[in-house]
Amino acid sequence: MTTLATGRANTGAHQRFAPARMRRTVLEMAYAGSTVHIGCAFSIIELMTVLYRGHLRYPGNNPRADGRDFLVLSKGHGVMAQYACMRELGWLNDSHVQGYFKDGSDLKGLSDSRVPGLEVTSGSLGHGFSVGVGIAMGLQLKGTDQKVYAIVGDGELNEGPIWEGALVAAHHRMDNLMLIVDKNGFQAMGTTDDVLALGDLSAKFASFGFETLEVDGHDEASVDAAIRQLWATGAGKPKALVARTVKGKGVPFMESDNRWHYTRLNAQTFAKAVEALGLEEY
Amino acid sequence: MREAFSNALVRLALADPKVLLLTGDHGYSLFDEFRRRCPDQYINAGIAEQNMVGMAAGLARVGFRPFVYGLAAFVPIRTVEQIKLDIAHDGLPVVLLGDGAGFVYSHLGTSHQSTEDIACTRAIPGLEVLSPADRFEMTASMDYAYATNGPVYLRMGKSDRGDVHAGPIDTLTSGRLLKVRAGRADRPGLIATGSMVRTAADVAAAHDLSVWSAPSLKPLSADDVVAAALAGSGLVTLEEHSVLGGLGAAVTEITSERQPVRVLRIGVPDRFSEHCGTHAYLLQEHGLDRIAVERRIDEFVTSL
């Protein structure tokens, strides 16, 4: 894995974490690799944007630096959104994007911890959050000020270990841990309401002992403010940010159309989607 | 053997503050000493084994040395995917301790019995599998697991069947068989692991057979298995585990490639327990008691 994290020369031009450009990266990867999971990458673009732009600390711009904050992408299916962030950071370059999914690519279709910048191997759902709880416990034992963010999908909340981890996080007063729920309302085969209704998530996490806020997951300013507020309040409690999102957000014909969980782009839909992003420059 | 385990754990934890013990609400008095002497290194993760194993991965990621304790029916069986994905995939230094392996929980039935754990863990890349036979092997296994600094599954079987070695083992060397006794060269040699080493030693003493203990099932020294095959006529493997995927399978994988030889696999047939009873009763039900083992070895010798 030596080729990654050296990336292209980081000019800073891409460090604005512009959501439209990141969505363009996702589309490029999905088209180049003829892959799926576009919708669930798009729903977390703004959440990722806010985290990388203003919260996550990577000393020396090093994805494996000691003292970094941890972003655990438990919903590994959304990994293209994180790849897009890593491209903004210069941790990935254009050839990584164009080579995605092709023979010999280091970048897999789901999150893989061997890639510097990704903390967990996930995609089998319900794993990452537990690892994040363990990391948070370890940092708590060490007494550092590092923080752990774990992004889970609402569909992923079907998995039992998430709730086991939530009990442990609250019991051990892990106030260095923030669970972020990407509440886009869909899972692979339908809506979460139809498949396995989740009820009032905020109330559920609050009842577990989390400091909880709900927010529009595409409103960057609101997400940023909510994250700051969660860290500032509820001493001794883990945090839960329930982010209402739209699966496929950013490309109108993909929004809330669950087919973009498993549909591949062709030349026509790729061009149409890129046009919909309205980028004047890239 | 449990005392040797507890002593080793306390010793390792006192020497290294990064050692943590995680238990899925199991252990009772087994951890009294640990809790008394290393209270800050003890974590009862609750009855939530999947999360516990994932947490251990997280703790290892930030520099800790977790020992994860559960019944073998839960760690590893209930948590195989977490072991594979969260721990072994990244070669994290987590020691998974599966207590009560085999038929130890004989009265409780299938939910607490574990005769498939070796098969499941052997197939996970990078995960070493240890199966000590007595307190001396246990102490050496704990030291080895800690020194290995990678993922290890340590299987604990019936602990009250007596020692098979005369005294402490200096060091466990990766994959090596330990000679328990030398016997006749015109008879099969016995390779056993865990609780069945005691049975193998008893049978072998009565019939002058060679016996090796296999405290390390993965890796398993191919050279040592070949040497055992060459030292006698045929091989017999004994384990309190399914005949599928355990020690017998590992030995036949090696011999079929390196030194073809007839191998009799004595282990649990491909079925669940029908009845409950004492550990001795369950061994009998599955043909692992001394009388059944002697009879099968006799038949094997005749067939050679």
XYZ file of C-alpha atoms in Angstrom, chain B:
304
model
C -5.177 -25.604 34.080
C -7.525 -22.719 34.843
C -5.265 -21.714 37.680
C -2.276 -21.733 35.342
C -4.301 -19.594 32.968
C -5.281 -17.130 35.664
C -1.740 -16.924 37.033
C -0.299 -16.299 33.586
C -2.869 -13.613 32.869
C -2.163 -11.779 36.109
C 1.590 -12.044 35.549
C 1.341 -10.667 31.996
C -0.994 -7.856 33.077
C 1.233 -6.806 35.974
C 4.238 -6.711 33.670
C 2.464 -4.807 30.899
C -0.201 -2.211 31.712
C -1.374 -2.394 28.098
C -2.727 -5.891 28.746
C -6.505 -5.759 29.171
C -8.886 -8.550 30.008
C -12.293 -8.363 28.369
C -14.940 -10.828 29.391
C -18.459 -11.316 28.111
C -19.785 -11.515 31.661
C -18.106 -14.870 32.235
C -15.394 -16.141 34.507
C -16.760 -15.835 38.026
C -14.010 -16.627 40.553
C -11.537 -17.303 37.764
C -10.830 -13.571 37.616
C -10.922 -12.747 41.336
C -7.165 -12.460 41.473
C -7.033 -10.432 38.265
C -9.684 -8.011 39.492
C -7.947 -7.685 42.843
C -4.498 -7.005 41.417
C -5.261 -5.336 38.063
C -8.663 -3.702 38.521
C -8.029 -1.039 35.898
C -7.231 -3.660 33.290
C -10.450 -5.616 33.746
C -13.411 -4.884 31.479
C -16.678 -6.760 31.721
C -18.046 -5.969 28.275
C -21.426 -7.450 29.065
C -23.279 -10.278 27.394
C -22.465 -8.876 23.993
C -19.682 -10.935 22.470
C -19.792 -9.562 18.950
C -19.336 -6.014 20.172
C -16.685 -7.177 22.649
C -14.545 -8.682 19.905
C -14.947 -5.563 17.762
C -14.021 -3.426 20.760
C -10.926 -5.525 21.338
C -9.908 -4.715 17.770
C -10.356 -1.004 18.487
C -8.350 -1.237 21.696
C -5.555 -3.069 19.893
C -5.570 -0.387 17.198
C -4.577 2.223 19.743
C -1.859 0.148 21.372
C -3.496 -2.123 23.922
C -3.057 -5.886 24.241
C -6.555 -7.281 24.758
C -7.219 -10.804 26.001
C -10.829 -11.609 25.182
C -12.398 -14.293 27.321
C -15.577 -16.177 26.590
C -16.951 -19.667 26.340
C -15.666 -21.346 23.190
C -19.267 -21.630 22.042
C -19.342 -17.808 21.846
C -15.698 -16.795 21.439
C -14.932 -17.764 18.738
C -18.083 -19.382 17.379
C -20.569 -16.557 17.815
C -17.966 -14.012 16.777
C -16.193 -15.643 13.852
C -16.902 -12.742 11.517
C -15.633 -10.131 13.967
C -12.481 -12.190 14.478
C -11.964 -12.487 10.743
C -12.726 -8.928 9.775
C -11.953 -6.738 12.761
C -8.923 -8.585 14.154
C -7.250 -11.082 11.816
C -7.545 -8.966 8.682
C -5.193 -6.438 10.231
C -3.080 -8.858 12.215
C -3.989 -7.153 15.474
C -2.463 -8.472 18.699
C -5.615 -9.824 20.311
C -5.691 -13.127 22.204
C -9.062 -14.851 22.075
C -9.620 -17.269 24.930
C -12.287 -19.897 24.371
C -13.027 -21.690 27.635
C -15.020 -24.876 27.972
C -14.140 -26.139 24.511
C -15.434 -29.541 23.478
C -17.944 -31.158 25.826
C -16.896 -29.417 29.026
C -20.393 -28.030 29.495
C -21.718 -31.531 29.084
C -24.930 -31.093 31.028
C -25.969 -27.891 29.276
C -26.319 -29.229 25.774
C -25.471 -27.954 22.335
C -25.611 -24.210 23.030
C -22.617 -24.368 25.362
C -20.660 -27.166 23.700
C -18.048 -26.378 21.099
C -16.681 -28.974 18.718
C -16.279 -26.794 15.639
C -14.123 -23.947 16.941
C -10.802 -25.282 15.647
C -12.228 -25.786 12.165
C -13.637 -22.253 12.096
C -10.534 -20.526 13.391
C -7.969 -22.513 11.414
C -9.435 -21.164 8.190
C -9.017 -17.514 9.200
C -5.844 -16.145 7.602
C -3.149 -15.092 10.036
C -4.897 -16.433 13.120
C -2.824 -18.861 15.180
C -4.645 -21.603 17.068
C -3.393 -23.010 20.365
C -4.824 -25.940 22.304
C -2.899 -26.695 25.494
C -3.219 -30.089 27.166
C -2.273 -29.332 30.758
C -1.204 -26.525 33.063
C 2.360 -26.545 31.764
C 1.249 -26.201 28.165
C -1.225 -23.540 29.263
C 1.474 -21.402 30.854
C 3.692 -21.799 27.809
C 0.746 -21.055 25.488
C -0.105 -17.832 27.299
C 3.497 -16.663 27.110
C 3.662 -17.640 23.456
C 0.380 -15.865 22.635
C 1.592 -12.665 24.284
C 5.022 -12.810 22.653
C 3.540 -13.522 19.225
C 2.075 -10.023 19.098
C -0.530 -11.093 16.576
C -3.980 -12.651 16.631
C -4.239 -15.938 18.525
C -7.124 -18.196 19.451
C -6.382 -20.185 22.591
C -8.699 -23.114 23.185
C -9.257 -24.280 26.724
C -10.694 -27.740 27.162
C -11.338 -29.877 30.194
C -8.906 -28.729 32.829
C -9.071 -31.439 35.447
C -7.777 -34.477 33.595
C -4.264 -34.281 34.967
C -0.852 -33.263 33.684
C 0.694 -34.936 30.685
C 4.108 -33.357 31.096
C 6.392 -33.897 34.062
C 7.151 -30.225 34.557
C 7.246 -26.766 33.020
C 7.874 -26.372 29.303
C 10.689 -23.927 28.642
C 9.244 -22.325 25.552
C 6.555 -23.190 23.093
C 8.035 -23.098 19.622
C 5.693 -22.198 16.825
C 3.906 -25.261 15.511
C 6.136 -27.858 17.144
C 4.792 -31.136 18.489
C 5.788 -32.019 22.038
C 6.900 -35.573 22.671
C 4.948 -37.100 25.546
C 6.320 -40.641 25.314
C 8.243 -42.885 22.903
C 6.817 -46.283 21.974
C 7.075 -49.141 19.517
C 8.103 -48.369 15.961
C 5.866 -51.110 14.517
C 2.702 -49.531 15.892
C 0.936 -46.279 15.043
C 1.998 -43.115 16.788
C -0.610 -40.948 18.473
C -0.888 -37.204 17.936
C -3.374 -35.638 20.304
C -4.405 -32.180 21.416
C -6.050 -30.617 24.447
C -7.951 -32.903 26.764
C -7.348 -35.965 24.575
C -3.604 -35.961 25.205
C -4.349 -37.420 28.622
C -6.383 -40.232 27.048
C -3.694 -40.807 24.416
C -1.014 -41.023 27.117
C -3.040 -43.524 29.134
C -3.761 -45.744 26.145
C -0.193 -45.470 24.904
C 1.285 -46.458 28.242
C -0.751 -49.650 28.221
C 0.194 -50.529 24.648
C 3.661 -48.990 24.374
C 2.770 -46.448 21.711
C 4.409 -43.110 20.943
C 2.491 -39.950 21.816
C 2.924 -36.349 20.759
C 0.943 -33.420 22.015
C -0.012 -30.663 19.580
C -0.412 -27.461 21.624
C -0.206 -25.455 18.416
C -2.735 -26.461 15.767
C -1.983 -23.571 13.489
C 0.735 -23.388 12.522
C 1.478 -27.083 12.762
C 4.981 -28.207 11.918
C 4.850 -30.339 8.786
C 8.333 -31.636 9.553
C 7.240 -32.841 12.976
C 4.163 -34.565 11.562
C 6.276 -36.253 8.889
C 8.773 -37.345 11.567
C 5.922 -38.823 13.615
C 4.629 -40.619 10.532
C 8.082 -42.073 9.871
C 8.608 -43.091 13.493
C 5.857 -45.700 13.505
C 3.329 -47.523 11.410
C 0.382 -45.242 10.705
C -0.868 -42.310 12.742
C -3.805 -41.774 15.052
C -5.100 -38.311 15.871
C -7.200 -37.622 18.960
C -9.179 -34.477 19.728
C -12.301 -33.377 21.554
C -13.495 -31.664 18.385
C -15.164 -32.650 15.162
C -13.146 -34.971 12.950
C -13.828 -32.346 10.276
C -11.439 -29.427 10.171
C -9.499 -30.001 13.380
C -6.247 -31.727 14.303
C -7.060 -34.859 12.293
C -7.720 -32.764 9.233
C -4.544 -30.741 9.728
C -2.438 -33.899 10.048
C -3.963 -35.554 7.000
C -3.461 -32.383 4.971
C 0.238 -32.597 5.732
C 0.689 -36.354 5.350
C -1.224 -36.522 2.095
C 1.217 -34.068 0.562
C 4.438 -34.944 2.319
C 4.361 -38.482 3.665
C 1.305 -40.530 2.667
C 0.339 -42.763 5.554
C -2.830 -44.282 6.967
C -4.347 -41.916 9.519
C -7.110 -42.808 11.948
C -8.951 -39.671 13.049
C -10.511 -40.065 16.468
C -12.739 -37.143 17.236
C -16.362 -36.157 17.379
C -18.406 -37.666 14.569
C -20.379 -35.247 12.410
C -23.307 -34.941 14.778
C -24.533 -33.079 17.856
C -24.814 -34.597 21.336
C -27.986 -36.569 21.899
C -27.995 -36.665 25.675
C -26.672 -34.826 28.668
C -24.544 -36.092 31.513
C -21.050 -35.796 32.888
C -18.069 -34.929 30.719
C -17.040 -38.597 30.916
C -20.517 -39.606 29.779
C -20.404 -37.288 26.758
C -16.981 -38.598 25.760
C -18.464 -42.066 25.867
C -21.472 -41.042 23.789
C -19.136 -39.811 21.085
C -16.667 -42.693 21.266
C -13.904 -40.672 22.887
C -13.654 -42.575 26.162
C -10.628 -44.732 26.795
C -12.329 -48.054 26.034
C -13.668 -46.844 22.690
C -10.326 -45.293 21.778
C -8.460 -48.529 22.558
C -10.927 -50.541 20.525
C -10.610 -48.258 17.516
C -6.828 -48.243 17.670
C -6.856 -52.045 17.891
C -9.044 -52.259 14.804
C -6.765 -49.765 13.046
C -3.644 -51.790 13.875
C -5.310 -54.909 12.532
C -6.245 -53.147 9.325
C -2.749 -51.825 8.600
